[in-house]
Amino acid sequence: MLLKDKVALITGSASGIGKEIAFEYARQGAKVVIADLALEAASATANDIIKAGGTAMGVAMDVTNEAQVEKGVADAVKAFGGMDILISNAGIQIISPVVDLTLDNWKKMLAIHMDGAFLTTRACMRAMIAGGKGGSVIYMGSVHSHEASPFKAPYVAAKHGLLGLAKVVAKEGAKNQIRSNVICPGFVRTPLVDKQIPEQAKEFGISEEDVIKKVMLKDTVDGEFTTTQDVAQTAVFLAAFPTNALTGQSIIVSHGWSMQ
Ligand code: NAD
């Protein structure tokens, strides 16, 4: 067990990548806090982890809401006795050309990906410093933290922004043994991706099959999707890493779509 008794708060973990990380962390011995928009969905995921033999709790947390973030982190610290790992993972996608993008949609995307990362980082760093045992902050970036695609302006901007935040947190966190890194997955079949396949087909004027083959997986080395388990294993590796040698970095997990 690589994460025995570590307390890990994972945002957006009632679905997709975050949910898989939550299950894998529980298998590795972590006490997992499922933080998501709806308490019902967060608690249902936590209950499934408990049924499988793990330790978990659900909290209602809109990551753009300062009060909910503060309360969710405080409740987790109270229930599990500290905070060791933050995975800032909650996210959405909006497909639109820049010329058609509304200011509301631009702001919505930046709020979830950037404000959410900041608010959860601040609350968890404070708890980690108070605990005096250091910690690990992991941001869910994307290949779009390094590359661009059409129709994804606010997503690409926000995912690039996470690299900057992670580097500052690495520098400021070092004196308290807090490390900070970014995982950058390629396309993973989750509800977030399933929703955008027809949307991209419409914008590009091609079939859904061609969106997968000619857009999403075109530049991979083997035409394969990245899996939630690929990302979860990377998240275990980063959280379990024992020293400050691995901090301020981004790891791209994308079947070679992007090679930096
Ligand atoms: P998903 O839609 O399966 O899950 C996202 C979760 O985030 C949902 O449970 C949703 O309720 C939650 N969420 C949305 N807004 C929230 C908010 N304001 N506060 C709290 N929770 C909120 O998506 P996913 O594919 O698992 O995506 C997870 C992360 O991985 C995102 O940051 C996404 O950008 C990133 N990512 C995904 C892919 C991919 O191909 N799926 C690739 C690279 C990066």
PDB file of C-alpha atoms in Angstrom, residues 2-248:
ATOM      1  CA  LEU A   2       1.741   3.131  -1.243  1.00  0.00           C
ATOM      2  CA  LEU A   3      -0.602   5.684   0.365  1.00  0.00           C
ATOM      3  CA  LYS A   4      -1.428   4.037   3.712  1.00  0.00           C
ATOM      4  CA  ASP A   5      -3.457   6.397   5.952  1.00  0.00           C
ATOM      5  CA  LYS A   6      -2.829   9.442   3.732  1.00  0.00           C
ATOM      6  CA  VAL A   7      -5.819  11.779   3.554  1.00  0.00           C
ATOM      7  CA  ALA A   8      -6.582  12.690  -0.070  1.00  0.00           C
ATOM      8  CA  LEU A   9      -9.193  15.187  -1.248  1.00  0.00           C
ATOM      9  CA  ILE A  10     -10.142  14.726  -4.907  1.00  0.00           C
ATOM     10  CA  THR A  11     -12.396  17.255  -6.609  1.00  0.00           C
ATOM     11  CA  GLY A  12     -14.808  16.134  -9.329  1.00  0.00           C
ATOM     12  CA  SER A  13     -14.411  12.559  -8.122  1.00  0.00           C
ATOM     13  CA  ALA A  14     -18.013  11.372  -8.514  1.00  0.00           C
ATOM     14  CA  SER A  15     -17.237  10.678 -12.207  1.00  0.00           C
ATOM     15  CA  GLY A  16     -14.571   9.770 -14.736  1.00  0.00           C
ATOM     16  CA  ILE A  17     -10.891  10.268 -13.977  1.00  0.00           C
ATOM     17  CA  GLY A  18     -11.391  11.564 -10.427  1.00  0.00           C
ATOM     18  CA  LYS A  19     -13.547   8.568  -9.512  1.00  0.00           C
ATOM     19  CA  GLU A  20     -10.941   6.098 -10.770  1.00  0.00           C
ATOM     20  CA  ILE A  21      -8.212   7.911  -8.807  1.00  0.00           C
ATOM     21  CA  ALA A  22     -10.418   7.755  -5.698  1.00  0.00           C
ATOM     22  CA  PHE A  23     -10.854   3.972  -6.012  1.00  0.00           C
ATOM     23  CA  GLU A  24      -7.144   3.427  -6.722  1.00  0.00           C
ATOM     24  CA  TYR A  25      -6.096   5.662  -3.801  1.00  0.00           C
ATOM     25  CA  ALA A  26      -8.432   3.718  -1.496  1.00  0.00           C
ATOM     26  CA  ARG A  27      -6.856   0.437  -2.687  1.00  0.00           C
ATOM     27  CA  GLN A  28      -3.480   1.989  -1.827  1.00  0.00           C
ATOM     28  CA  GLY A  29      -4.684   2.650   1.742  1.00  0.00           C
ATOM     29  CA  ALA A  30      -5.610   6.345   1.498  1.00  0.00           C
ATOM     30  CA  LYS A  31      -8.588   7.909   3.266  1.00  0.00           C
ATOM     31  CA  VAL A  32     -10.405   9.478   0.358  1.00  0.00           C
ATOM     32  CA  VAL A  33     -12.581  12.590   0.319  1.00  0.00           C
ATOM     33  CA  ILE A  34     -14.957  12.622  -2.659  1.00  0.00           C
ATOM     34  CA  ALA A  35     -15.650  16.302  -3.373  1.00  0.00           C
ATOM     35  CA  ASP A  36     -18.233  17.000  -6.068  1.00  0.00           C
ATOM     36  CA  LEU A  37     -21.121  19.340  -6.887  1.00  0.00           C
ATOM     37  CA  ALA A  38     -23.932  17.136  -5.525  1.00  0.00           C
ATOM     38  CA  LEU A  39     -23.692  15.534  -2.088  1.00  0.00           C
ATOM     39  CA  GLU A  40     -25.768  12.549  -3.288  1.00  0.00           C
ATOM     40  CA  ALA A  41     -23.304  11.678  -6.052  1.00  0.00           C
ATOM     41  CA  ALA A  42     -20.263  12.272  -3.814  1.00  0.00           C
ATOM     42  CA  SER A  43     -21.717  10.136  -1.017  1.00  0.00           C
ATOM     43  CA  ALA A  44     -22.731   7.368  -3.438  1.00  0.00           C
ATOM     44  CA  THR A  45     -19.143   7.128  -4.697  1.00  0.00           C
ATOM     45  CA  ALA A  46     -17.806   7.200  -1.122  1.00  0.00           C
ATOM     46  CA  ASN A  47     -20.234   4.403  -0.163  1.00  0.00           C
ATOM     47  CA  ASP A  48     -19.082   2.263  -3.108  1.00  0.00           C
ATOM     48  CA  ILE A  49     -15.474   2.690  -1.927  1.00  0.00           C
ATOM     49  CA  ILE A  50     -16.447   1.746   1.632  1.00  0.00           C
ATOM     50  CA  LYS A  51     -18.314  -1.335   0.334  1.00  0.00           C
ATOM     51  CA  ALA A  52     -15.137  -2.333  -1.510  1.00  0.00           C
ATOM     52  CA  GLY A  53     -13.214  -2.169   1.791  1.00  0.00           C
ATOM     53  CA  GLY A  54     -11.807   1.369   1.610  1.00  0.00           C
ATOM     54  CA  THR A  55     -12.175   4.492   3.728  1.00  0.00           C
ATOM     55  CA  ALA A  56     -14.022   7.432   2.178  1.00  0.00           C
ATOM     56  CA  MET A  57     -16.440  10.302   2.760  1.00  0.00           C
ATOM     57  CA  GLY A  58     -18.413  12.518   0.408  1.00  0.00           C
ATOM     58  CA  VAL A  59     -18.582  16.320   0.604  1.00  0.00           C
ATOM     59  CA  ALA A  60     -20.643  18.773  -1.438  1.00  0.00           C
ATOM     60  CA  MET A  61     -18.221  21.196  -3.051  1.00  0.00           C
ATOM     61  CA  ASP A  62     -18.598  23.550  -5.973  1.00  0.00           C
ATOM     62  CA  VAL A  63     -14.913  24.386  -6.420  1.00  0.00           C
ATOM     63  CA  THR A  64     -15.790  27.925  -7.545  1.00  0.00           C
ATOM     64  CA  ASN A  65     -17.548  28.619  -4.224  1.00  0.00           C
ATOM     65  CA  GLU A  66     -15.100  29.855  -1.570  1.00  0.00           C
ATOM     66  CA  ALA A  67     -17.349  28.998   1.398  1.00  0.00           C
ATOM     67  CA  GLN A  68     -18.057  25.454   0.133  1.00  0.00           C
ATOM     68  CA  VAL A  69     -14.363  24.802  -0.488  1.00  0.00           C
ATOM     69  CA  GLU A  70     -13.412  26.034   2.987  1.00  0.00           C
ATOM     70  CA  LYS A  71     -16.177  23.967   4.610  1.00  0.00           C
ATOM     71  CA  GLY A  72     -15.428  20.810   2.611  1.00  0.00           C
ATOM     72  CA  VAL A  73     -11.724  20.911   3.480  1.00  0.00           C
ATOM     73  CA  ALA A  74     -12.464  21.700   7.165  1.00  0.00           C
ATOM     74  CA  ASP A  75     -14.970  18.798   7.368  1.00  0.00           C
ATOM     75  CA  ALA A  76     -12.438  16.439   5.797  1.00  0.00           C
ATOM     76  CA  VAL A  77      -9.658  17.495   8.194  1.00  0.00           C
ATOM     77  CA  LYS A  78     -12.022  17.060  11.141  1.00  0.00           C
ATOM     78  CA  ALA A  79     -13.198  13.615  10.009  1.00  0.00           C
ATOM     79  CA  PHE A  80      -9.857  12.163   8.901  1.00  0.00           C
ATOM     80  CA  GLY A  81      -7.378  14.123  11.086  1.00  0.00           C
ATOM     81  CA  GLY A  82      -5.418  16.096   8.481  1.00  0.00           C
ATOM     82  CA  MET A  83      -4.788  16.685   4.785  1.00  0.00           C
ATOM     83  CA  ASP A  84      -1.942  15.066   2.833  1.00  0.00           C
ATOM     84  CA  ILE A  85      -2.927  15.089  -0.851  1.00  0.00           C
ATOM     85  CA  LEU A  86      -5.050  17.400  -3.004  1.00  0.00           C
ATOM     86  CA  ILE A  87      -6.074  16.357  -6.486  1.00  0.00           C
ATOM     87  CA  SER A  88      -7.571  19.388  -8.181  1.00  0.00           C
ATOM     88  CA  ASN A  89      -9.464  17.550 -10.902  1.00  0.00           C
ATOM     89  CA  ALA A  90     -12.969  19.015 -11.326  1.00  0.00           C
ATOM     90  CA  GLY A  91     -13.494  20.247 -14.852  1.00  0.00           C
ATOM     91  CA  ILE A  92     -15.801  20.785 -17.797  1.00  0.00           C
ATOM     92  CA  GLN A  93     -15.400  21.315 -21.536  1.00  0.00           C
ATOM     93  CA  ILE A  94     -17.064  23.898 -23.794  1.00  0.00           C
ATOM     94  CA  ILE A  95     -16.640  23.585 -27.561  1.00  0.00           C
ATOM     95  CA  SER A  96     -16.874  26.859 -29.485  1.00  0.00           C
ATOM     96  CA  PRO A  97     -14.862  28.928 -31.943  1.00  0.00           C
ATOM     97  CA  VAL A  98     -13.428  32.089 -30.311  1.00  0.00           C
ATOM     98  CA  VAL A  99     -15.599  34.293 -32.513  1.00  0.00           C
ATOM     99  CA  ASP A 100     -18.786  32.643 -31.173  1.00  0.00           C
ATOM    100  CA  LEU A 101     -17.688  32.228 -27.549  1.00  0.00           C
ATOM    101  CA  THR A 102     -19.725  34.136 -24.953  1.00  0.00           C
ATOM    102  CA  LEU A 103     -18.015  35.986 -22.116  1.00  0.00           C
ATOM    103  CA  ASP A 104     -20.153  33.957 -19.699  1.00  0.00           C
ATOM    104  CA  ASN A 105     -18.776  30.674 -21.054  1.00  0.00           C
ATOM    105  CA  TRP A 106     -15.208  32.029 -20.977  1.00  0.00           C
ATOM    106  CA  LYS A 107     -15.655  33.041 -17.324  1.00  0.00           C
ATOM    107  CA  LYS A 108     -17.387  29.766 -16.392  1.00  0.00           C
ATOM    108  CA  MET A 109     -14.469  27.732 -17.707  1.00  0.00           C
ATOM    109  CA  LEU A 110     -11.816  29.846 -16.007  1.00  0.00           C
ATOM    110  CA  ALA A 111     -13.789  29.813 -12.743  1.00  0.00           C
ATOM    111  CA  ILE A 112     -13.977  26.016 -12.560  1.00  0.00           C
ATOM    112  CA  HIS A 113     -10.460  25.272 -13.742  1.00  0.00           C
ATOM    113  CA  MET A 114      -8.514  28.224 -12.318  1.00  0.00           C
ATOM    114  CA  ASP A 115     -10.513  29.671  -9.397  1.00  0.00           C
ATOM    115  CA  GLY A 116     -11.272  26.102  -8.306  1.00  0.00           C
ATOM    116  CA  ALA A 117      -7.590  25.147  -8.414  1.00  0.00           C
ATOM    117  CA  PHE A 118      -6.639  28.259  -6.430  1.00  0.00           C
ATOM    118  CA  LEU A 119      -9.346  27.926  -3.757  1.00  0.00           C
ATOM    119  CA  THR A 120      -8.737  24.220  -3.114  1.00  0.00           C
ATOM    120  CA  THR A 121      -4.951  24.726  -3.144  1.00  0.00           C
ATOM    121  CA  ARG A 122      -5.146  27.547  -0.599  1.00  0.00           C
ATOM    122  CA  ALA A 123      -7.414  25.621   1.771  1.00  0.00           C
ATOM    123  CA  CYS A 124      -5.444  22.368   1.501  1.00  0.00           C
ATOM    124  CA  MET A 125      -2.011  24.053   1.754  1.00  0.00           C
ATOM    125  CA  ARG A 126      -3.115  25.760   4.949  1.00  0.00           C
ATOM    126  CA  ALA A 127      -4.222  22.395   6.351  1.00  0.00           C
ATOM    127  CA  MET A 128      -0.982  20.708   5.228  1.00  0.00           C
ATOM    128  CA  ILE A 129       1.133  23.429   6.851  1.00  0.00           C
ATOM    129  CA  ALA A 130      -0.908  23.173  10.064  1.00  0.00           C
ATOM    130  CA  GLY A 131      -0.386  19.388  10.052  1.00  0.00           C
ATOM    131  CA  GLY A 132       3.389  19.819   9.737  1.00  0.00           C
ATOM    132  CA  LYS A 133       3.848  16.657   7.622  1.00  0.00           C
ATOM    133  CA  GLY A 134       4.119  18.191   4.158  1.00  0.00           C
ATOM    134  CA  GLY A 135       1.889  17.130   1.306  1.00  0.00           C
ATOM    135  CA  SER A 136       1.348  16.656  -2.400  1.00  0.00           C
ATOM    136  CA  VAL A 137      -0.754  18.890  -4.648  1.00  0.00           C
ATOM    137  CA  ILE A 138      -1.660  17.409  -8.028  1.00  0.00           C
ATOM    138  CA  TYR A 139      -3.479  19.345 -10.748  1.00  0.00           C
ATOM    139  CA  MET A 140      -5.392  17.615 -13.547  1.00  0.00           C
ATOM    140  CA  GLY A 141      -3.943  19.410 -16.529  1.00  0.00           C
ATOM    141  CA  SER A 142      -4.198  18.005 -20.041  1.00  0.00           C
ATOM    142  CA  VAL A 143      -2.196  17.616 -23.207  1.00  0.00           C
ATOM    143  CA  HIS A 144      -3.921  20.980 -23.678  1.00  0.00           C
ATOM    144  CA  SER A 145      -1.585  22.338 -20.960  1.00  0.00           C
ATOM    145  CA  HIS A 146       1.087  22.092 -23.692  1.00  0.00           C
ATOM    146  CA  GLU A 147      -0.724  21.978 -27.045  1.00  0.00           C
ATOM    147  CA  ALA A 148      -3.690  23.781 -28.590  1.00  0.00           C
ATOM    148  CA  SER A 149      -6.747  22.582 -30.499  1.00  0.00           C
ATOM    149  CA  PRO A 150      -9.373  24.643 -32.304  1.00  0.00           C
ATOM    150  CA  PHE A 151     -12.668  25.421 -30.509  1.00  0.00           C
ATOM    151  CA  LYS A 152     -11.184  25.032 -27.005  1.00  0.00           C
ATOM    152  CA  ALA A 153      -9.810  28.504 -26.216  1.00  0.00           C
ATOM    153  CA  PRO A 154     -10.801  28.843 -22.544  1.00  0.00           C
ATOM    154  CA  TYR A 155      -9.929  25.187 -21.790  1.00  0.00           C
ATOM    155  CA  VAL A 156      -6.481  25.481 -23.370  1.00  0.00           C
ATOM    156  CA  ALA A 157      -5.885  28.816 -21.621  1.00  0.00           C
ATOM    157  CA  ALA A 158      -6.931  27.409 -18.243  1.00  0.00           C
ATOM    158  CA  LYS A 159      -4.939  24.182 -18.620  1.00  0.00           C
ATOM    159  CA  HIS A 160      -1.819  26.175 -19.568  1.00  0.00           C
ATOM    160  CA  GLY A 161      -2.508  28.364 -16.509  1.00  0.00           C
ATOM    161  CA  LEU A 162      -2.346  25.352 -14.179  1.00  0.00           C
ATOM    162  CA  LEU A 163       1.315  24.847 -15.117  1.00  0.00           C
ATOM    163  CA  GLY A 164       2.087  28.329 -13.794  1.00  0.00           C
ATOM    164  CA  LEU A 165       0.124  27.805 -10.588  1.00  0.00           C
ATOM    165  CA  ALA A 166       1.816  24.438  -9.976  1.00  0.00           C
ATOM    166  CA  LYS A 167       5.283  25.977 -10.363  1.00  0.00           C
ATOM    167  CA  VAL A 168       4.535  28.753  -7.861  1.00  0.00           C
ATOM    168  CA  VAL A 169       3.051  26.257  -5.368  1.00  0.00           C
ATOM    169  CA  ALA A 170       6.192  24.108  -5.788  1.00  0.00           C
ATOM    170  CA  LYS A 171       8.386  27.088  -4.883  1.00  0.00           C
ATOM    171  CA  GLU A 172       6.241  28.355  -2.007  1.00  0.00           C
ATOM    172  CA  GLY A 173       5.456  24.877  -0.658  1.00  0.00           C
ATOM    173  CA  ALA A 174       9.024  23.553  -0.542  1.00  0.00           C
ATOM    174  CA  LYS A 175       9.853  24.901   2.915  1.00  0.00           C
ATOM    175  CA  ASN A 176       6.871  22.931   4.278  1.00  0.00           C
ATOM    176  CA  GLN A 177       7.653  19.798   2.237  1.00  0.00           C
ATOM    177  CA  ILE A 178       4.665  20.422  -0.030  1.00  0.00           C
ATOM    178  CA  ARG A 179       5.219  19.255  -3.616  1.00  0.00           C
ATOM    179  CA  SER A 180       3.129  20.296  -6.603  1.00  0.00           C
ATOM    180  CA  ASN A 181       2.812  18.638 -10.020  1.00  0.00           C
ATOM    181  CA  VAL A 182       0.489  18.457 -13.022  1.00  0.00           C
ATOM    182  CA  ILE A 183      -0.807  15.328 -14.781  1.00  0.00           C
ATOM    183  CA  CYS A 184      -1.510  15.934 -18.468  1.00  0.00           C
ATOM    184  CA  PRO A 185      -3.681  13.170 -19.949  1.00  0.00           C
ATOM    185  CA  GLY A 186      -4.544  12.679 -23.604  1.00  0.00           C
ATOM    186  CA  PHE A 187      -8.156  11.815 -24.496  1.00  0.00           C
ATOM    187  CA  VAL A 188      -9.836   9.526 -21.939  1.00  0.00           C
ATOM    188  CA  ARG A 189     -13.329   8.082 -22.580  1.00  0.00           C
ATOM    189  CA  THR A 190     -15.321   9.779 -19.798  1.00  0.00           C
ATOM    190  CA  PRO A 191     -18.645  11.676 -19.898  1.00  0.00           C
ATOM    191  CA  LEU A 192     -16.617  14.855 -20.576  1.00  0.00           C
ATOM    192  CA  VAL A 193     -15.232  13.367 -23.811  1.00  0.00           C
ATOM    193  CA  ASP A 194     -18.390  11.500 -24.861  1.00  0.00           C
ATOM    194  CA  LYS A 195     -20.280  14.808 -24.782  1.00  0.00           C
ATOM    195  CA  GLN A 196     -17.800  16.629 -27.018  1.00  0.00           C
ATOM    196  CA  ILE A 197     -17.578  14.004 -29.797  1.00  0.00           C
ATOM    197  CA  PRO A 198     -20.878  15.099 -31.456  1.00  0.00           C
ATOM    198  CA  GLU A 199     -20.075  18.764 -30.666  1.00  0.00           C
ATOM    199  CA  GLN A 200     -16.705  18.520 -32.413  1.00  0.00           C
ATOM    200  CA  ALA A 201     -18.286  16.621 -35.331  1.00  0.00           C
ATOM    201  CA  LYS A 202     -20.609  19.578 -35.834  1.00  0.00           C
ATOM    202  CA  GLU A 203     -17.865  22.246 -35.611  1.00  0.00           C
ATOM    203  CA  PHE A 204     -15.463  20.361 -37.914  1.00  0.00           C
ATOM    204  CA  GLY A 205     -18.242  19.169 -40.265  1.00  0.00           C
ATOM    205  CA  ILE A 206     -17.070  15.528 -40.058  1.00  0.00           C
ATOM    206  CA  SER A 207     -18.475  12.245 -38.679  1.00  0.00           C
ATOM    207  CA  GLU A 208     -18.184  11.238 -35.024  1.00  0.00           C
ATOM    208  CA  GLU A 209     -15.967   8.307 -36.049  1.00  0.00           C
ATOM    209  CA  ASP A 210     -13.616  10.746 -37.776  1.00  0.00           C
ATOM    210  CA  VAL A 211     -13.542  12.977 -34.672  1.00  0.00           C
ATOM    211  CA  ILE A 212     -12.112  10.001 -32.782  1.00  0.00           C
ATOM    212  CA  LYS A 213      -9.691   8.831 -35.494  1.00  0.00           C
ATOM    213  CA  LYS A 214      -8.692  12.070 -37.207  1.00  0.00           C
ATOM    214  CA  VAL A 215      -8.911  14.582 -34.362  1.00  0.00           C
ATOM    215  CA  MET A 216      -8.643  12.955 -30.937  1.00  0.00           C
ATOM    216  CA  LEU A 217      -6.229  10.076 -31.571  1.00  0.00           C
ATOM    217  CA  LYS A 218      -4.548  11.290 -34.780  1.00  0.00           C
ATOM    218  CA  ASP A 219      -1.185  12.116 -33.200  1.00  0.00           C
ATOM    219  CA  THR A 220      -0.934   9.226 -30.736  1.00  0.00           C
ATOM    220  CA  VAL A 221       1.690   6.552 -31.450  1.00  0.00           C
ATOM    221  CA  ASP A 222      -0.877   3.732 -31.519  1.00  0.00           C
ATOM    222  CA  GLY A 223      -4.377   5.180 -32.014  1.00  0.00           C
ATOM    223  CA  GLU A 224      -5.347   4.330 -28.428  1.00  0.00           C
ATOM    224  CA  PHE A 225      -7.294   6.278 -25.826  1.00  0.00           C
ATOM    225  CA  THR A 226      -5.565   6.913 -22.491  1.00  0.00           C
ATOM    226  CA  THR A 227      -7.513   5.176 -19.698  1.00  0.00           C
ATOM    227  CA  THR A 228      -8.701   6.389 -16.314  1.00  0.00           C
ATOM    228  CA  GLN A 229      -6.456   3.699 -14.794  1.00  0.00           C
ATOM    229  CA  ASP A 230      -3.388   5.091 -16.651  1.00  0.00           C
ATOM    230  CA  VAL A 231      -4.084   8.454 -15.038  1.00  0.00           C
ATOM    231  CA  ALA A 232      -4.798   6.925 -11.612  1.00  0.00           C
ATOM    232  CA  GLN A 233      -1.464   5.072 -11.630  1.00  0.00           C
ATOM    233  CA  THR A 234       0.322   8.325 -12.433  1.00  0.00           C
ATOM    234  CA  ALA A 235      -1.497  10.024  -9.558  1.00  0.00           C
ATOM    235  CA  VAL A 236      -0.356   7.264  -7.164  1.00  0.00           C
ATOM    236  CA  PHE A 237       3.238   7.592  -8.376  1.00  0.00           C
ATOM    237  CA  LEU A 238       3.265  11.370  -7.891  1.00  0.00           C
ATOM    238  CA  ALA A 239       1.641  11.310  -4.448  1.00  0.00           C
ATOM    239  CA  ALA A 240       3.854   8.484  -3.174  1.00  0.00           C
ATOM    240  CA  PHE A 241       7.112  10.019  -4.427  1.00  0.00           C
ATOM    241  CA  PRO A 242       9.254  10.457  -1.322  1.00  0.00           C
ATOM    242  CA  THR A 243      11.272  13.658  -1.872  1.00  0.00           C
ATOM    243  CA  ASN A 244      11.117  17.217  -3.181  1.00  0.00           C
ATOM    244  CA  ALA A 245      13.093  16.124  -6.267  1.00  0.00           C
ATOM    245  CA  LEU A 246       9.850  15.708  -8.204  1.00  0.00           C
ATOM    246  CA  THR A 247       8.075  19.038  -7.914  1.00  0.00           C
ATOM    247  CA  GLY A 248       6.963  21.795 -10.268  1.00  0.00           C
TER     248      GLY A 248
END
